[in-house]
Amino acid sequence: MHKAHDRPSDVVGAQVRRHRTRLGINRELLAERCANLGAPELTYSALVDIENGRRTKEGKRRRHVTVDELTVLGLALAVPPLLLALPLGTEGNVPTAPAADPRDPYTVWKWWTGEETPTLAGPLDGRHYPDPQPIVENGPKWSAAWAEAAYPASLYPEFERRREAVHRAHLRAETEKSKGGATAAQTEYLHRLEELARHINDMGRAGVPVPALRADLIKDMKGLDILDAPNTINPRGNE
């Protein structure tokens, strides 16, 4: 049975203590590491309040964790900062918004990363659902506005997948070419290159900067004339 947490700072505090114990360091050393990272406000006393979740007489937490501090604590403790707030595998549920129900960490993780639309409304018949109301009168629905804002979060992981697929296909094509028989491998490489180019074009239409690519891949795509804006892609350095 996992302890229920009232606020995300409660989750972070419990995870700071957990990972500090994992590393075998005391609060003095953690405070020193945080200061070296530019957060001198994370003193021994502050860490006590963060880890223990000490409350005032009114029941309010004495010390919340800011976004800036979350980043520093993650780096100081050698743990991805997002895992301090959404500890996959160690918590049954984590808080969402104060007025909404707690949910399992992986569900909230996908909201934070833009992989899924939050389902905060409900439950209705045991299920939560996205807010169906428009944000303002005659404006877009909340879920549509979320999807538009989250679109870049889906573009970058897909770019990485397609780029890696191109790299693998290029390596196979070069290997087969050295053996004097690259027809099938070259066809596969061109197919993967076209998929990557289409995705790059989608990123351009969305106004999302394209990460740097290997110069030879850019050259091949330019030669095939499959890029909408070929001069906007920069080659990787030292390649």
Short mmCIF file of C-alpha atoms in Angstrom, two decimals:
data_model
loop_
_atom_site.label_atom_id
_atom_site.label_comp_id
_atom_site.label_asym_id
_atom_site.label_seq_id
_atom_site.Cartn_x
_atom_site.Cartn_y
_atom_site.Cartn_z
CA MET A 1 0.00 0.00 0.00
CA HIS A 2 1.45 3.37 -1.05
CA LYS A 3 1.06 6.49 1.03
CA ALA A 4 -1.36 9.02 -0.43
CA HIS A 5 0.21 12.37 -1.32
CA ASP A 6 -1.65 15.66 -1.20
CA ARG A 7 0.53 17.66 -3.58
CA PRO A 8 3.26 16.98 -6.18
CA SER A 9 5.78 18.46 -3.73
CA ASP A 10 4.92 15.60 -1.34
CA VAL A 11 5.82 13.10 -4.04
CA VAL A 12 9.05 14.93 -4.85
CA GLY A 13 10.00 15.09 -1.18
CA ALA A 14 9.52 11.36 -0.72
CA GLN A 15 11.57 10.65 -3.84
CA VAL A 16 14.37 13.00 -2.81
CA ARG A 17 14.68 11.07 0.44
CA ARG A 18 14.50 7.74 -1.41
CA HIS A 19 17.21 8.60 -3.93
CA ARG A 20 19.40 10.29 -1.34
CA THR A 21 19.28 7.05 0.64
CA ARG A 22 19.95 5.09 -2.54
CA LEU A 23 23.14 7.07 -3.08
CA GLY A 24 24.14 6.91 0.58
CA ILE A 25 24.56 10.66 1.00
CA ASN A 26 23.39 12.89 3.85
CA ARG A 27 21.50 16.16 3.57
CA GLU A 28 24.61 18.25 4.13
CA LEU A 29 26.27 16.74 1.06
CA LEU A 30 23.10 17.02 -1.01
CA ALA A 31 22.79 20.69 -0.03
CA GLU A 32 26.42 21.21 -1.11
CA ARG A 33 25.77 19.53 -4.47
CA CYS A 34 22.69 21.70 -5.00
CA ALA A 35 24.64 24.86 -4.16
CA ASN A 36 27.32 23.88 -6.68
CA LEU A 37 24.56 23.59 -9.28
CA GLY A 38 23.37 27.11 -8.53
CA ALA A 39 20.63 26.49 -5.96
CA PRO A 40 22.03 27.65 -2.60
CA GLU A 41 18.48 28.00 -1.29
CA LEU A 42 18.31 24.20 -1.06
CA THR A 43 19.97 24.21 2.34
CA TYR A 44 20.01 21.43 4.92
CA SER A 45 16.99 23.00 6.61
CA ALA A 46 15.12 23.35 3.30
CA LEU A 47 15.83 19.70 2.45
CA VAL A 48 14.45 18.64 5.84
CA ASP A 49 11.21 20.49 5.09
CA ILE A 50 11.05 19.13 1.53
CA GLU A 51 11.66 15.51 2.52
CA ASN A 52 9.47 15.43 5.61
CA GLY A 53 6.60 17.49 4.24
CA ARG A 54 6.36 19.53 7.44
CA ARG A 55 3.09 21.42 7.77
CA THR A 56 2.09 24.70 9.37
CA LYS A 57 -0.66 24.90 11.95
CA GLU A 58 -3.06 25.47 9.06
CA GLY A 59 -1.96 22.22 7.47
CA LYS A 60 -0.11 23.83 4.58
CA ARG A 61 3.23 22.51 3.46
CA ARG A 62 6.10 24.62 4.81
CA ARG A 63 8.25 24.13 1.74
CA HIS A 64 7.14 23.40 -1.82
CA VAL A 65 9.51 22.50 -4.63
CA THR A 66 9.83 24.88 -7.56
CA VAL A 67 10.42 23.79 -11.14
CA ASP A 68 13.94 25.22 -10.96
CA GLU A 69 14.65 23.20 -7.81
CA LEU A 70 13.19 20.04 -9.33
CA THR A 71 15.78 20.24 -12.10
CA VAL A 72 18.64 20.81 -9.66
CA LEU A 73 17.53 18.03 -7.32
CA GLY A 74 17.33 15.60 -10.22
CA LEU A 75 20.83 16.46 -11.39
CA ALA A 76 22.22 16.35 -7.85
CA LEU A 77 20.67 12.95 -7.20
CA ALA A 78 21.49 11.44 -10.61
CA VAL A 79 17.84 10.81 -11.47
CA PRO A 80 15.73 12.27 -14.31
CA PRO A 81 13.84 15.18 -12.72
CA LEU A 82 10.53 13.98 -14.12
CA LEU A 83 10.93 10.74 -12.17
CA LEU A 84 11.08 12.72 -8.93
CA ALA A 85 7.57 14.00 -9.58
CA LEU A 86 6.24 10.92 -11.39
CA PRO A 87 8.05 7.92 -9.90
CA LEU A 88 7.17 5.06 -12.22
CA GLY A 89 6.95 1.74 -10.42
CA THR A 90 7.15 3.07 -6.86
CA GLU A 91 3.85 4.91 -6.41
CA GLY A 92 0.31 3.73 -6.96
CA ASN A 93 -1.12 7.18 -7.63
CA VAL A 94 0.18 10.73 -7.78
CA PRO A 95 -1.64 14.06 -7.47
CA THR A 96 -2.77 15.86 -10.60
CA ALA A 97 -4.53 19.21 -10.19
CA PRO A 98 -5.79 20.09 -6.69
CA ALA A 99 -9.41 19.83 -7.85
CA ALA A 100 -8.90 16.58 -9.79
CA ASP A 101 -8.45 12.95 -8.81
CA PRO A 102 -5.01 11.38 -8.35
CA ARG A 103 -3.94 9.07 -11.15
CA ASP A 104 -1.27 6.46 -11.73
CA PRO A 105 2.18 7.93 -12.49
CA TYR A 106 2.47 6.63 -16.05
CA THR A 107 -0.85 8.17 -17.04
CA VAL A 108 0.28 11.56 -15.74
CA TRP A 109 3.70 10.99 -17.32
CA LYS A 110 2.06 10.77 -20.75
CA TRP A 111 0.18 13.99 -20.06
CA TRP A 112 3.38 15.81 -19.13
CA THR A 113 5.18 14.59 -22.24
CA GLY A 114 2.25 15.32 -24.53
CA GLU A 115 1.73 11.69 -25.50
CA GLU A 116 -1.89 11.70 -24.34
CA THR A 117 -4.64 14.21 -23.71
CA PRO A 118 -5.37 14.56 -19.98
CA THR A 119 -8.59 12.98 -18.80
CA LEU A 120 -9.45 15.06 -15.76
CA ALA A 121 -13.24 15.21 -16.06
CA GLY A 122 -15.37 12.57 -14.41
CA PRO A 123 -15.31 9.82 -13.52
CA LEU A 124 -18.50 8.96 -15.37
CA ASP A 125 -19.44 5.29 -15.29
CA GLY A 126 -16.04 4.69 -13.77
CA ARG A 127 -14.11 6.43 -16.55
CA HIS A 128 -12.39 9.80 -16.82
CA TYR A 129 -12.54 11.79 -20.05
CA PRO A 130 -11.04 14.94 -21.62
CA ASP A 131 -12.74 18.24 -20.88
CA PRO A 132 -15.39 18.52 -23.64
CA GLN A 133 -16.05 22.24 -23.10
CA PRO A 134 -14.62 25.10 -25.18
CA ILE A 135 -12.07 27.22 -23.36
CA VAL A 136 -13.96 30.38 -24.27
CA GLU A 137 -17.31 30.90 -25.98
CA ASN A 138 -17.08 29.94 -29.65
CA GLY A 139 -13.46 28.98 -29.10
CA PRO A 140 -11.69 25.62 -29.51
CA LYS A 141 -12.47 22.76 -27.19
CA TRP A 142 -9.94 22.26 -24.44
CA SER A 143 -8.86 18.88 -25.86
CA ALA A 144 -8.30 20.38 -29.33
CA ALA A 145 -6.24 23.23 -27.89
CA TRP A 146 -4.16 20.71 -25.94
CA ALA A 147 -3.57 18.55 -29.03
CA GLU A 148 -2.39 21.58 -31.01
CA ALA A 149 0.05 22.64 -28.31
CA ALA A 150 1.32 19.08 -27.79
CA TYR A 151 1.94 18.41 -31.49
CA PRO A 152 5.69 19.26 -31.37
CA ALA A 153 6.12 16.75 -28.55
CA SER A 154 5.11 14.00 -30.97
CA LEU A 155 7.24 15.28 -33.83
CA TYR A 156 10.63 15.02 -32.16
CA PRO A 157 10.44 11.36 -31.01
CA GLU A 158 9.19 10.37 -34.45
CA PHE A 159 12.02 12.31 -36.06
CA GLU A 160 14.52 10.37 -33.94
CA ARG A 161 12.95 7.03 -34.93
CA ARG A 162 13.00 7.85 -38.62
CA ARG A 163 16.52 9.24 -38.47
CA GLU A 164 17.79 6.05 -36.81
CA ALA A 165 15.96 3.96 -39.43
CA VAL A 166 17.73 5.94 -42.16
CA HIS A 167 21.11 5.48 -40.50
CA ARG A 168 20.63 1.72 -40.25
CA ALA A 169 19.45 1.46 -43.85
CA HIS A 170 22.37 3.60 -45.03
CA LEU A 171 24.85 1.36 -43.23
CA ARG A 172 23.33 -1.76 -44.82
CA ALA A 173 23.41 -0.14 -48.24
CA GLU A 174 27.06 0.82 -47.87
CA THR A 175 27.95 -2.67 -46.63
CA GLU A 176 26.18 -4.34 -49.55
CA LYS A 177 27.67 -1.86 -52.00
CA SER A 178 31.15 -2.83 -50.90
CA LYS A 179 30.24 -6.42 -51.76
CA GLY A 180 29.00 -5.46 -55.21
CA GLY A 181 25.26 -6.01 -54.67
CA ALA A 182 23.46 -3.07 -53.09
CA THR A 183 20.21 -2.98 -55.08
CA ALA A 184 17.73 -4.13 -52.41
CA ALA A 185 19.56 -2.34 -49.59
CA GLN A 186 19.78 0.87 -51.62
CA THR A 187 16.05 0.72 -52.35
CA GLU A 188 15.35 0.34 -48.63
CA TYR A 189 17.62 3.28 -47.87
CA LEU A 190 15.83 5.50 -50.38
CA HIS A 191 12.47 4.46 -48.94
CA ARG A 192 13.56 5.34 -45.40
CA LEU A 193 15.06 8.59 -46.63
CA GLU A 194 11.74 9.57 -48.22
CA GLU A 195 9.92 8.81 -44.94
CA LEU A 196 12.35 11.03 -43.05
CA ALA A 197 11.97 13.82 -45.61
CA ARG A 198 8.17 13.71 -45.33
CA HIS A 199 8.46 14.03 -41.58
CA ILE A 200 10.92 16.90 -41.89
CA ASN A 201 8.43 18.63 -44.19
CA ASP A 202 5.71 18.13 -41.55
CA MET A 203 7.99 19.70 -38.94
CA GLY A 204 8.62 22.65 -41.24
CA ARG A 205 4.90 23.23 -41.81
CA ALA A 206 4.39 23.15 -38.03
CA GLY A 207 7.15 25.72 -37.55
CA VAL A 208 9.25 23.26 -35.52
CA PRO A 209 13.07 23.49 -35.92
CA VAL A 210 14.61 20.37 -37.39
CA PRO A 211 17.57 18.89 -35.48
CA ALA A 212 20.88 18.73 -37.30
CA LEU A 213 21.48 15.80 -39.64
CA ARG A 214 24.49 14.12 -41.15
CA ALA A 215 25.71 16.07 -44.15
CA ASP A 216 25.57 13.06 -46.48
CA LEU A 217 21.89 12.47 -45.65
CA ILE A 218 21.06 16.09 -46.38
CA LYS A 219 22.96 15.86 -49.65
CA ASP A 220 21.03 12.73 -50.69
CA MET A 221 17.66 14.31 -49.85
CA LYS A 222 18.59 17.46 -51.77
CA GLY A 223 19.64 15.32 -54.73
CA LEU A 224 16.26 13.58 -54.69
CA ASP A 225 14.46 16.95 -54.37
CA ILE A 226 12.20 15.67 -51.59
CA LEU A 227 12.59 18.52 -49.09
CA ASP A 228 10.28 21.52 -49.04
CA ALA A 229 12.93 23.79 -47.50
CA PRO A 230 16.31 22.09 -47.91
CA ASN A 231 18.36 25.10 -46.84
CA THR A 232 16.81 25.19 -43.37
CA ILE A 233 18.45 21.94 -42.26
CA ASN A 234 21.88 22.18 -40.73
CA PRO A 235 24.53 19.45 -40.89
CA ARG A 236 25.94 17.98 -37.70
CA GLY A 237 29.33 19.22 -36.72
CA ASN A 238 32.40 17.00 -37.24
CA GLU A 239 30.56 14.57 -39.51
#
